[in-house]
Short mmCIF file of C-alpha atoms in Angstrom, two decimals:
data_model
loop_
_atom_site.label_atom_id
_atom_site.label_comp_id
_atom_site.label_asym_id
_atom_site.label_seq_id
_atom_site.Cartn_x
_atom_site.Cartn_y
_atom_site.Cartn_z
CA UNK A 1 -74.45 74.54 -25.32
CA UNK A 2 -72.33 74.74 -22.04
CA UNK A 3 -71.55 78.65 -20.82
CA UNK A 4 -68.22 78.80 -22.01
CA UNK A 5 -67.54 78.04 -25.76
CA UNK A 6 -64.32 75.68 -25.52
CA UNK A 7 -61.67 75.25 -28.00
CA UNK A 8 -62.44 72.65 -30.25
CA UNK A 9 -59.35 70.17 -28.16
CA UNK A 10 -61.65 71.39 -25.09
CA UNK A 11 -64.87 68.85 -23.77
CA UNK A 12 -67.82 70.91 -22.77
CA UNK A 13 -66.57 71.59 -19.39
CA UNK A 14 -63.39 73.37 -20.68
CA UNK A 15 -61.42 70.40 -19.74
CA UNK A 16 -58.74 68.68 -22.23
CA UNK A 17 -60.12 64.82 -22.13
CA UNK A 18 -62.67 63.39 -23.21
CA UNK A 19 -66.21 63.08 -21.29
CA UNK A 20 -65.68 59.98 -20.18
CA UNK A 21 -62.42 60.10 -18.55
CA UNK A 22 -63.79 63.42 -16.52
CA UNK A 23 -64.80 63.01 -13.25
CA UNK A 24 -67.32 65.50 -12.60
CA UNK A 25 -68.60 65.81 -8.87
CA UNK A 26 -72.12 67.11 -8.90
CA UNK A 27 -73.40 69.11 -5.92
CA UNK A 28 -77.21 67.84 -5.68
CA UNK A 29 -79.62 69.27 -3.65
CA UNK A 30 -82.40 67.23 -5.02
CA UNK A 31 -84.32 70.21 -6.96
CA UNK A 32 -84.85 70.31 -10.54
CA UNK A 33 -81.89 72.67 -11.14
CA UNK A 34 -78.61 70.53 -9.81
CA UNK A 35 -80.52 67.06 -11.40
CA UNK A 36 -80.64 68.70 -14.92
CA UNK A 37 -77.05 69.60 -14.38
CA UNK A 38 -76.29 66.03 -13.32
CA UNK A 39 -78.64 64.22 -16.37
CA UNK A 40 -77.11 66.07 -18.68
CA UNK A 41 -73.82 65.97 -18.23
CA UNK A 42 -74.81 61.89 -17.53
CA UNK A 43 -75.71 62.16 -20.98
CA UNK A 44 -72.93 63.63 -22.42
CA UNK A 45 -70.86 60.88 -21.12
CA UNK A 46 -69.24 62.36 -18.29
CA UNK A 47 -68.56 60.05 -15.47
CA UNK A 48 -70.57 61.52 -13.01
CA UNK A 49 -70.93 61.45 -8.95
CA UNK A 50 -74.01 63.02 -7.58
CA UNK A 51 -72.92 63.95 -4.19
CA UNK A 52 -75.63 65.24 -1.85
CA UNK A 53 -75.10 66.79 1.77
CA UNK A 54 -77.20 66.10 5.15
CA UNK A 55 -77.09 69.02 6.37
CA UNK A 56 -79.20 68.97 9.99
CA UNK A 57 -80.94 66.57 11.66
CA UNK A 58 -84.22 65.17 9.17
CA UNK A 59 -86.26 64.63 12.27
CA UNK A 60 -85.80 67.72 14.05
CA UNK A 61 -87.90 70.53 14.50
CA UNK A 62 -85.96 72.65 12.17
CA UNK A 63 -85.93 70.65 9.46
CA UNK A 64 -89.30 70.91 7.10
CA UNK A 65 -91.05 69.27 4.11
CA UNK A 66 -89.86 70.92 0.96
CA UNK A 67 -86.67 72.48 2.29
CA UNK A 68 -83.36 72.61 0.86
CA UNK A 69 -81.84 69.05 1.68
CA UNK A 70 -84.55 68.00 3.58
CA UNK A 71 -85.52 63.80 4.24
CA UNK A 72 -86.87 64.30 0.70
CA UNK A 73 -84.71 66.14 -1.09
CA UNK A 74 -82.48 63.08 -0.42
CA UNK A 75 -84.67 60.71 -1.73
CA UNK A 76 -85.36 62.77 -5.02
CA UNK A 77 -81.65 63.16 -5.32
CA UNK A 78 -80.85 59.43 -5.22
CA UNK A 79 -83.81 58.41 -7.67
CA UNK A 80 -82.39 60.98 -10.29
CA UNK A 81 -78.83 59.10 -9.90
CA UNK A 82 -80.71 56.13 -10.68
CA UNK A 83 -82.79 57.08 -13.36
CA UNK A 84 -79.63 58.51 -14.95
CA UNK A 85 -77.73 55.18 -14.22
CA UNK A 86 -74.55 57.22 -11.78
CA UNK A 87 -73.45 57.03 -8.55
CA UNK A 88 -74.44 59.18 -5.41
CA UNK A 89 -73.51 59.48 -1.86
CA UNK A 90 -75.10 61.10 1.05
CA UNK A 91 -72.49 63.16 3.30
CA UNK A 92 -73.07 63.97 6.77
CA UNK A 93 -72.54 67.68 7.08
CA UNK A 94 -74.52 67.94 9.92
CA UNK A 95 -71.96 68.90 12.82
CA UNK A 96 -70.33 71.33 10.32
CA UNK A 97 -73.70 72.69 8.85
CA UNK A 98 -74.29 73.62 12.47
CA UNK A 99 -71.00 75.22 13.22
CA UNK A 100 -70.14 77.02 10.19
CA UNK A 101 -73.89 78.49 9.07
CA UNK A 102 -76.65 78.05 11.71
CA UNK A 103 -74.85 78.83 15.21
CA UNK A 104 -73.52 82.15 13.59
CA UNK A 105 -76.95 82.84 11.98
CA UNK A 106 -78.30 82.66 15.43
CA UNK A 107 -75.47 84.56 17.18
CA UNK A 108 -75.79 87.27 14.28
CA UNK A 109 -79.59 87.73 14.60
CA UNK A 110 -78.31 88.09 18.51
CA UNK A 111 -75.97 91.08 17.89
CA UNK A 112 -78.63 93.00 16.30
CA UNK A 113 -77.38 91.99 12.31
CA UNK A 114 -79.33 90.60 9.33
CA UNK A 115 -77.30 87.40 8.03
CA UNK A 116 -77.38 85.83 4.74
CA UNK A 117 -76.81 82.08 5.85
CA UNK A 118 -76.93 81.22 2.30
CA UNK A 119 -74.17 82.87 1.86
CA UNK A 120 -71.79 81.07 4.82
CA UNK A 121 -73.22 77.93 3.31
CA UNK A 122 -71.70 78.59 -0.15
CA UNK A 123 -68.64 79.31 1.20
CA UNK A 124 -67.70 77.31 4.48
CA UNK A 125 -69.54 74.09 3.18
CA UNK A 126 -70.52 73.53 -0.76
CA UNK A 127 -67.49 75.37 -1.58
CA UNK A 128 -64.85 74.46 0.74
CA UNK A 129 -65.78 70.81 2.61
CA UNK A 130 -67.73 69.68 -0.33
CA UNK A 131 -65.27 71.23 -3.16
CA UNK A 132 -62.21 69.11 -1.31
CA UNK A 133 -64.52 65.64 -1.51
CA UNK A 134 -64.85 66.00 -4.83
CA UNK A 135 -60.70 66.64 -5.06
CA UNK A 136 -60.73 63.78 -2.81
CA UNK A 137 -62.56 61.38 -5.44
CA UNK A 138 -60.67 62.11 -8.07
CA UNK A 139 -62.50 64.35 -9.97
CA UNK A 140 -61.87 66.81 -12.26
CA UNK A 141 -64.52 69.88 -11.52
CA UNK A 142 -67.32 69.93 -9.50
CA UNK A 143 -70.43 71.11 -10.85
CA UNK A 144 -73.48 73.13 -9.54
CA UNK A 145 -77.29 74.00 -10.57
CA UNK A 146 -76.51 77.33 -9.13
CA UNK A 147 -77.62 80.63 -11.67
CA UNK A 148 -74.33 82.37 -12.72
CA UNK A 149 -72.06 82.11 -15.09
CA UNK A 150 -68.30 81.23 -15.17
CA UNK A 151 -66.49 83.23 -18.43
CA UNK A 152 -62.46 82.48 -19.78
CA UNK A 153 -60.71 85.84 -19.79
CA UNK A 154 -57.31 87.35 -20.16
CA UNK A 155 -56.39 86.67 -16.15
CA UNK A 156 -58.16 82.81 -16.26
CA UNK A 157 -61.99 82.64 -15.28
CA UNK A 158 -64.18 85.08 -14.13
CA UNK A 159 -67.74 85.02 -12.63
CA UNK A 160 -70.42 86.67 -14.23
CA UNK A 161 -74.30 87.13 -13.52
CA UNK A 162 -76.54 84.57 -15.19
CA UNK A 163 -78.14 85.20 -18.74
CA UNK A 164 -81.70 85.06 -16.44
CA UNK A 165 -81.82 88.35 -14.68
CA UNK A 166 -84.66 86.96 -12.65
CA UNK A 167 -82.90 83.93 -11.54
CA UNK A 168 -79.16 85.42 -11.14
CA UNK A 169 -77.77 83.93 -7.99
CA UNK A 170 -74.69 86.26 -8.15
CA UNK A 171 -75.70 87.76 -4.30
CA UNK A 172 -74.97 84.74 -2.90
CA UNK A 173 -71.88 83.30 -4.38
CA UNK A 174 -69.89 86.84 -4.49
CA UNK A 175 -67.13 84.90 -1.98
CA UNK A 176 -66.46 82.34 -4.11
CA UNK A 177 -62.29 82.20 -4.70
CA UNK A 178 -60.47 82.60 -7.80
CA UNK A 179 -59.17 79.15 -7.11
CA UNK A 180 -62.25 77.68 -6.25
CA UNK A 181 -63.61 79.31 -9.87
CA UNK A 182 -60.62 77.47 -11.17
CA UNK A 183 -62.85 74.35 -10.93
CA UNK A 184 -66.22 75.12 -10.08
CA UNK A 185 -68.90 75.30 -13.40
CA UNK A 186 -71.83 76.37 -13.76
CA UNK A 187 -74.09 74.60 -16.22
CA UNK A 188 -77.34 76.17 -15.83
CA UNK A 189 -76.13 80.15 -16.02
CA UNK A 190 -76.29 80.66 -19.64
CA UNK A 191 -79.82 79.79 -19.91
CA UNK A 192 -82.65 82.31 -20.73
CA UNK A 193 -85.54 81.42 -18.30
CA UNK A 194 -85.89 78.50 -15.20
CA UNK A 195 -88.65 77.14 -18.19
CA UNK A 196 -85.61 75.64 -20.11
CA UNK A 197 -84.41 74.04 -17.28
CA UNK A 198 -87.51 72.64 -16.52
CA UNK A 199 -88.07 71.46 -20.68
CA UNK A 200 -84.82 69.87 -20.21
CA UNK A 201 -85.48 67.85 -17.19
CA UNK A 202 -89.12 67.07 -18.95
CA UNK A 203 -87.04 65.49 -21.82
CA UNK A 204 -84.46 63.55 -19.54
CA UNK A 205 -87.76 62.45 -17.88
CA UNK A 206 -86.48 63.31 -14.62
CA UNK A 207 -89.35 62.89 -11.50
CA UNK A 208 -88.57 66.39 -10.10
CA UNK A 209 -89.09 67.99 -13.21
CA UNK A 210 -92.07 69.67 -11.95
CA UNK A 211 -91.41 70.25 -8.44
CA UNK A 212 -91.65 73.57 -6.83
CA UNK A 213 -88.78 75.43 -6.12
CA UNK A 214 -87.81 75.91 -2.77
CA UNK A 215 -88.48 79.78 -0.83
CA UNK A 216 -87.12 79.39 2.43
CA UNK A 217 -83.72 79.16 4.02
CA UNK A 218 -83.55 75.34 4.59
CA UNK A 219 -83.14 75.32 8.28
CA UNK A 220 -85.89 77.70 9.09
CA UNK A 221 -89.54 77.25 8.78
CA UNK A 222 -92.06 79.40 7.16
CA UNK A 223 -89.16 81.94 7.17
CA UNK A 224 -90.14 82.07 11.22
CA UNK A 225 -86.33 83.41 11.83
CA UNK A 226 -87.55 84.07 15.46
CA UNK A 227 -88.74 80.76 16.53
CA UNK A 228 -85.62 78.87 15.44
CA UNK A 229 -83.64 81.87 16.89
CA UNK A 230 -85.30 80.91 20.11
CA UNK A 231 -84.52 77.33 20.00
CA UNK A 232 -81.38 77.63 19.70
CA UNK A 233 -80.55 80.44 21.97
CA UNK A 234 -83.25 80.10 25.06
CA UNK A 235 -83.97 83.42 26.58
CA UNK A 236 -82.97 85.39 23.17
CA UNK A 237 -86.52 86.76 22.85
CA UNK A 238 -86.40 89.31 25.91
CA UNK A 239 -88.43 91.91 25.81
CA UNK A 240 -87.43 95.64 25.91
CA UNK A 241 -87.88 99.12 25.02
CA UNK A 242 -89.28 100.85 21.36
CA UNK A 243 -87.13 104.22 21.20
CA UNK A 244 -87.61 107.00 19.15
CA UNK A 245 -84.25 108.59 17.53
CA UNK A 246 -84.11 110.83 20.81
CA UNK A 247 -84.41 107.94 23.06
CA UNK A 248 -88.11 108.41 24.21
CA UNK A 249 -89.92 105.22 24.71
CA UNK A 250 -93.37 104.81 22.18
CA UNK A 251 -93.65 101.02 23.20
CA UNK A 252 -92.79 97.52 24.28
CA UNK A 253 -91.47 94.59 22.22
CA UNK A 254 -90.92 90.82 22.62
CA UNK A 255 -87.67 90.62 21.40
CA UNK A 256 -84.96 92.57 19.42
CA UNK A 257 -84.53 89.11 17.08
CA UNK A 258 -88.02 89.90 15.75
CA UNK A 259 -87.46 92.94 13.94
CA UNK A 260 -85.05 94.07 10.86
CA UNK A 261 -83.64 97.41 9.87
CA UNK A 262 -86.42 99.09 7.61
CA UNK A 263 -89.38 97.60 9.21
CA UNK A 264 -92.41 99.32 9.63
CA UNK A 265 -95.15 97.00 9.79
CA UNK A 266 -95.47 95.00 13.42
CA UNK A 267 -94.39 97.56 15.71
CA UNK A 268 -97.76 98.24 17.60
CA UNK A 269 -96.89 101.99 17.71
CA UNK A 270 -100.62 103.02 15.99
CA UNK A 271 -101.90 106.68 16.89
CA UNK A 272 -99.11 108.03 15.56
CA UNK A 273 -99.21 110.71 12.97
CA UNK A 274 -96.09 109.94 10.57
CA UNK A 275 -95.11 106.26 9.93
CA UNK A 276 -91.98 105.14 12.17
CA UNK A 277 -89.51 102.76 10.49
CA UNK A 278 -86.96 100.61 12.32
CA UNK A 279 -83.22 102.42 12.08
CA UNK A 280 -81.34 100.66 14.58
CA UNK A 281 -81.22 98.08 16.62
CA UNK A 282 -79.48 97.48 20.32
CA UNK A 283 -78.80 94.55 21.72
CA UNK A 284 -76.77 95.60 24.80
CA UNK A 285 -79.63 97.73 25.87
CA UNK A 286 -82.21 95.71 24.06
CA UNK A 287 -84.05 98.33 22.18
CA UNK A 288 -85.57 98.85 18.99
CA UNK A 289 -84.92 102.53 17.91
CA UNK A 290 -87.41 103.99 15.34
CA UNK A 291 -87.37 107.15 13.20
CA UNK A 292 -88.90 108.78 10.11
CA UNK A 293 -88.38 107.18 6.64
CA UNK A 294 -85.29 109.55 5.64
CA UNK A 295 -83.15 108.32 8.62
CA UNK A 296 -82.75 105.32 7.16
CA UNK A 297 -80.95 106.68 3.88
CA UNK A 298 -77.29 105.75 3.58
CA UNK A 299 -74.35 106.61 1.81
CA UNK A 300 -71.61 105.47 3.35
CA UNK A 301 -71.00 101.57 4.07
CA UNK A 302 -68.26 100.05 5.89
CA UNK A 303 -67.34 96.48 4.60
CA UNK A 304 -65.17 93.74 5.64
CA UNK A 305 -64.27 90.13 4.76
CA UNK A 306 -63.89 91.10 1.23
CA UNK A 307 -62.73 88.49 -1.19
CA UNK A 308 -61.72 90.59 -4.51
CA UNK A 309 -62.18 88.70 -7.91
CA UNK A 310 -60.39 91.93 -9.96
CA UNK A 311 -57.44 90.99 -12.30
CA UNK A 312 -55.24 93.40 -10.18
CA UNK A 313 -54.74 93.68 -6.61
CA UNK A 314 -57.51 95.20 -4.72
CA UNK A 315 -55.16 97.96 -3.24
CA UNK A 316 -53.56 98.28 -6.79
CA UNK A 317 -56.14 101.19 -6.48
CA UNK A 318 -57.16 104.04 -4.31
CA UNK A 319 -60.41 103.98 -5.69
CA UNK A 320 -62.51 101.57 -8.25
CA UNK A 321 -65.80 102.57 -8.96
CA UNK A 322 -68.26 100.17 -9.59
CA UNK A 323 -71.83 98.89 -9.10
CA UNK A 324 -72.97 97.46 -5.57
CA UNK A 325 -75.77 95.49 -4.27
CA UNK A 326 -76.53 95.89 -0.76
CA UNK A 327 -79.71 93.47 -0.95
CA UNK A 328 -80.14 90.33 -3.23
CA UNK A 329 -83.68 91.74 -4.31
CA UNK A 330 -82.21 95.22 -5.40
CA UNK A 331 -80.15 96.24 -8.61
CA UNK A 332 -76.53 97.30 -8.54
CA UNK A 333 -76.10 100.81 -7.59
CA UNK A 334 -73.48 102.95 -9.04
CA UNK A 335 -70.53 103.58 -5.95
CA UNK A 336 -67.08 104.14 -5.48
CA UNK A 337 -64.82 101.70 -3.34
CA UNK A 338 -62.24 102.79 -1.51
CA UNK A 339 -59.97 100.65 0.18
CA UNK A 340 -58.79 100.40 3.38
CA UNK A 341 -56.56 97.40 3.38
CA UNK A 342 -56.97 94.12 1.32
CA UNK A 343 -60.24 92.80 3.27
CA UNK A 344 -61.59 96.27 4.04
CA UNK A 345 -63.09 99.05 2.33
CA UNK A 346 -65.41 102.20 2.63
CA UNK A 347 -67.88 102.02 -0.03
CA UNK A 348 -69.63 105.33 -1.28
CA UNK A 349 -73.01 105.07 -2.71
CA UNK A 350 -73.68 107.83 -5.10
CA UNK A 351 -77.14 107.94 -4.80
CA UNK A 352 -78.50 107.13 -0.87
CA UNK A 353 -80.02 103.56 -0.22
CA UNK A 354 -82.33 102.87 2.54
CA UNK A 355 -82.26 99.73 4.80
CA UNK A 356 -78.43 99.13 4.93
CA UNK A 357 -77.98 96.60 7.73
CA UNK A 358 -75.25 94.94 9.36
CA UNK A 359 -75.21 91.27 8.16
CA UNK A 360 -76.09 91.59 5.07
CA UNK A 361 -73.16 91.52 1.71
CA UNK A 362 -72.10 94.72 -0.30
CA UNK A 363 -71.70 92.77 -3.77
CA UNK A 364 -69.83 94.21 -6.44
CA UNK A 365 -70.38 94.36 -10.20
CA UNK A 366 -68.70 95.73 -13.11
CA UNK A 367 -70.17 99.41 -14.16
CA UNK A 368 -71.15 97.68 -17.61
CA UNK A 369 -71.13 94.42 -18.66
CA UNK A 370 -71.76 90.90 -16.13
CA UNK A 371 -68.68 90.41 -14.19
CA UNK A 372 -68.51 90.34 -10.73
CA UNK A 373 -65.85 91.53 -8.83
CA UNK A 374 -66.39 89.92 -5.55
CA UNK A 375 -67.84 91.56 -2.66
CA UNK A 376 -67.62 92.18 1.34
CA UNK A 377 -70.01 91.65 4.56
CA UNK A 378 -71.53 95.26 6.22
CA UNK A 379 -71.03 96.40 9.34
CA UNK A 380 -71.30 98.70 11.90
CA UNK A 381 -67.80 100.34 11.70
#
């Protein structure tokens, strides 16, 4: 069953034709989740475009077997659309990949924040460049192996969190526009477990049914944020001073782009009595400020870029409580939003989380229930 439940007049996708006069642009990465999406609407009798996007340079050092979109990834992609019996194009997103996702990933790491490049990707390429090909060729929604769900209510379509807890990819899609909802979907979100998926590309007798899903951010290998940091910005790994909350020096380090906020492990500070955590860093000065455990508690985020996915307007309010995620990994916890215009707000965290950092998204949830109500980027205020 798709995620929705249509109106009997309605196809699958929620569209008013019949499968095979919907064009439906499929985003394919070339992993098992976006080629069950693409078989199966295939056999439904959509007519169906597997798009996929080249998105750096194969034969570069960044690039790596396995990755997201990698020289193999391709190839997988292409020999689903053939198994399948639809058409598929390779884009070169390479030039934009670079500008819109991996030169401010770099620059962010830089300025002392934590980025979510998965996140930019989303928005400034799958969902904007990519969504606007598949206007381009005609076709009536794109589609996507991403984890979430896309419901029908009262004010048109909202996003919710996948059935699978454990695969939700709400985190990363919380910028996602009420008019790009309008004709994204979703396929995979109402399923139970990432087995299903993998039963149903077993029965299409798809070739990637059984490959491994992929960990790391695509451009960066073994999750060695440093290294590609490095290449890309020569000279970004000067060393400088560890600082204690008082500005005392404890210690030396390579580099201010090696270390995140919460880190405790890898600071070659031993001898000391209480474990030090990393609270801040300082780029301007390059240091690496440490402090006890409790210093890193937070209750008060500022948050910008917000895109707002509430029936209302998000200044229709002086408050909205809700749940927030300040870390893909973590559950919503309960706050209260107050905003400051209609791309900034001060969030409130009832109960103190530790390890807020600059960089990373403040994603917002409904209080009950699976919607999500969009979400905004941290930062320093």
């Amino acid at each position: 069953m798709p995620l929705d439940t249509p109106p009997s007049e309605l196809n699958s996708l929620g569209l008013p034709k019949a499968p095979a006069d919907t064009r439906v642009v499929v985003a394919m990465s070339g992993g098992v989740d976006s080629s069950v999406v693409a078989a199966q609407l295939a056999e439904e009798g959509y007519d169906v475009v597997g798009v996929t996007l080249q998105l750096y340079d194969h034969g570069a050092a960044l690039a790596k077997k396995g990755a997201c979109c990698a020289g193999r990834d391709i190839h997988d992609a292409r020999r689903v659309a053939e198994e399948m019996g639809f058409p598929h194009y390779v884009l070169d997103y390479e030039n934009t990949f670079r500008e819109a996702v991996i030169d401010e990933f770099a620059d962010s790491y830089l300025a002392g924040a934590t980025p979510v490049p998965c996140i930019r990707c989303n928005e400034r390429v799958k969902f904007k460049d990519l969504l606007e090909t598949a206007k381009d060729l005609d076709a009536d929604c794109m589609a996507t192996g991403h984890y979430i769900q896309r419901k029908m209510g009262p004010a048109g379509p909202e996003l919710h969190s996948a059935a699978d807890a454990a695969r939700d990819q709400s985190y990363f899609l919380f910028s996602t526009t009420p008019e790009q909802l309008d004709y994204l979907r979703f396929p995979l979100g109402h399923l139970a477990s990432k087995a299903e998926t993998r039963a149903l590309a077993a029965r299409y007798g798809l070739s990637v049914a059984d490959k491994p899903d992929s960990q790391d951010i695509c451009f960066v290998p073994n999750g060695d944020y440093a290294a590609v940091i490095e290449k890309l910005r020569p000279g970004a790994g000067e060393p400088g001073d560890i600082v204690d909350m008082e500005g005392r020096v404890l210690g030396r380090h390579t580099g201010v782009i090696h270390y995140t906020i919460g880190q405790r492990r890898g600071l070659g500070l031993g001898g000391l009595a209480d474990p030090l955590y990393v609270v801040k860093l300082d780029p301007d000065t390059r240091r690496v400020i440490v402090g006890p455990k409790d210093a890193l508690s937070t209750r008060t985020i500022p948050v910008r870029e917000i895109n707002w996915l509430g029936d209302t307007p998000f200044t229709s309010q002086r408050e909205w409580h809700l749940g927030v995620k300040i870390r893909s990994t973590r559950p919503p916890r309960e706050a209260i939003l107050r905003p400051l215009s209609e791309t900034e707000a001060e969030v409130e965290l009832l109960t103190p989380e530790q390890g807020v950092s600059p960089g990373q998204a403040c994603v917002f949830y409904a209080s009950e229930g699976s919607r999500i109500f969009g979400g905004g980027w941290i930062w320093r205020g």
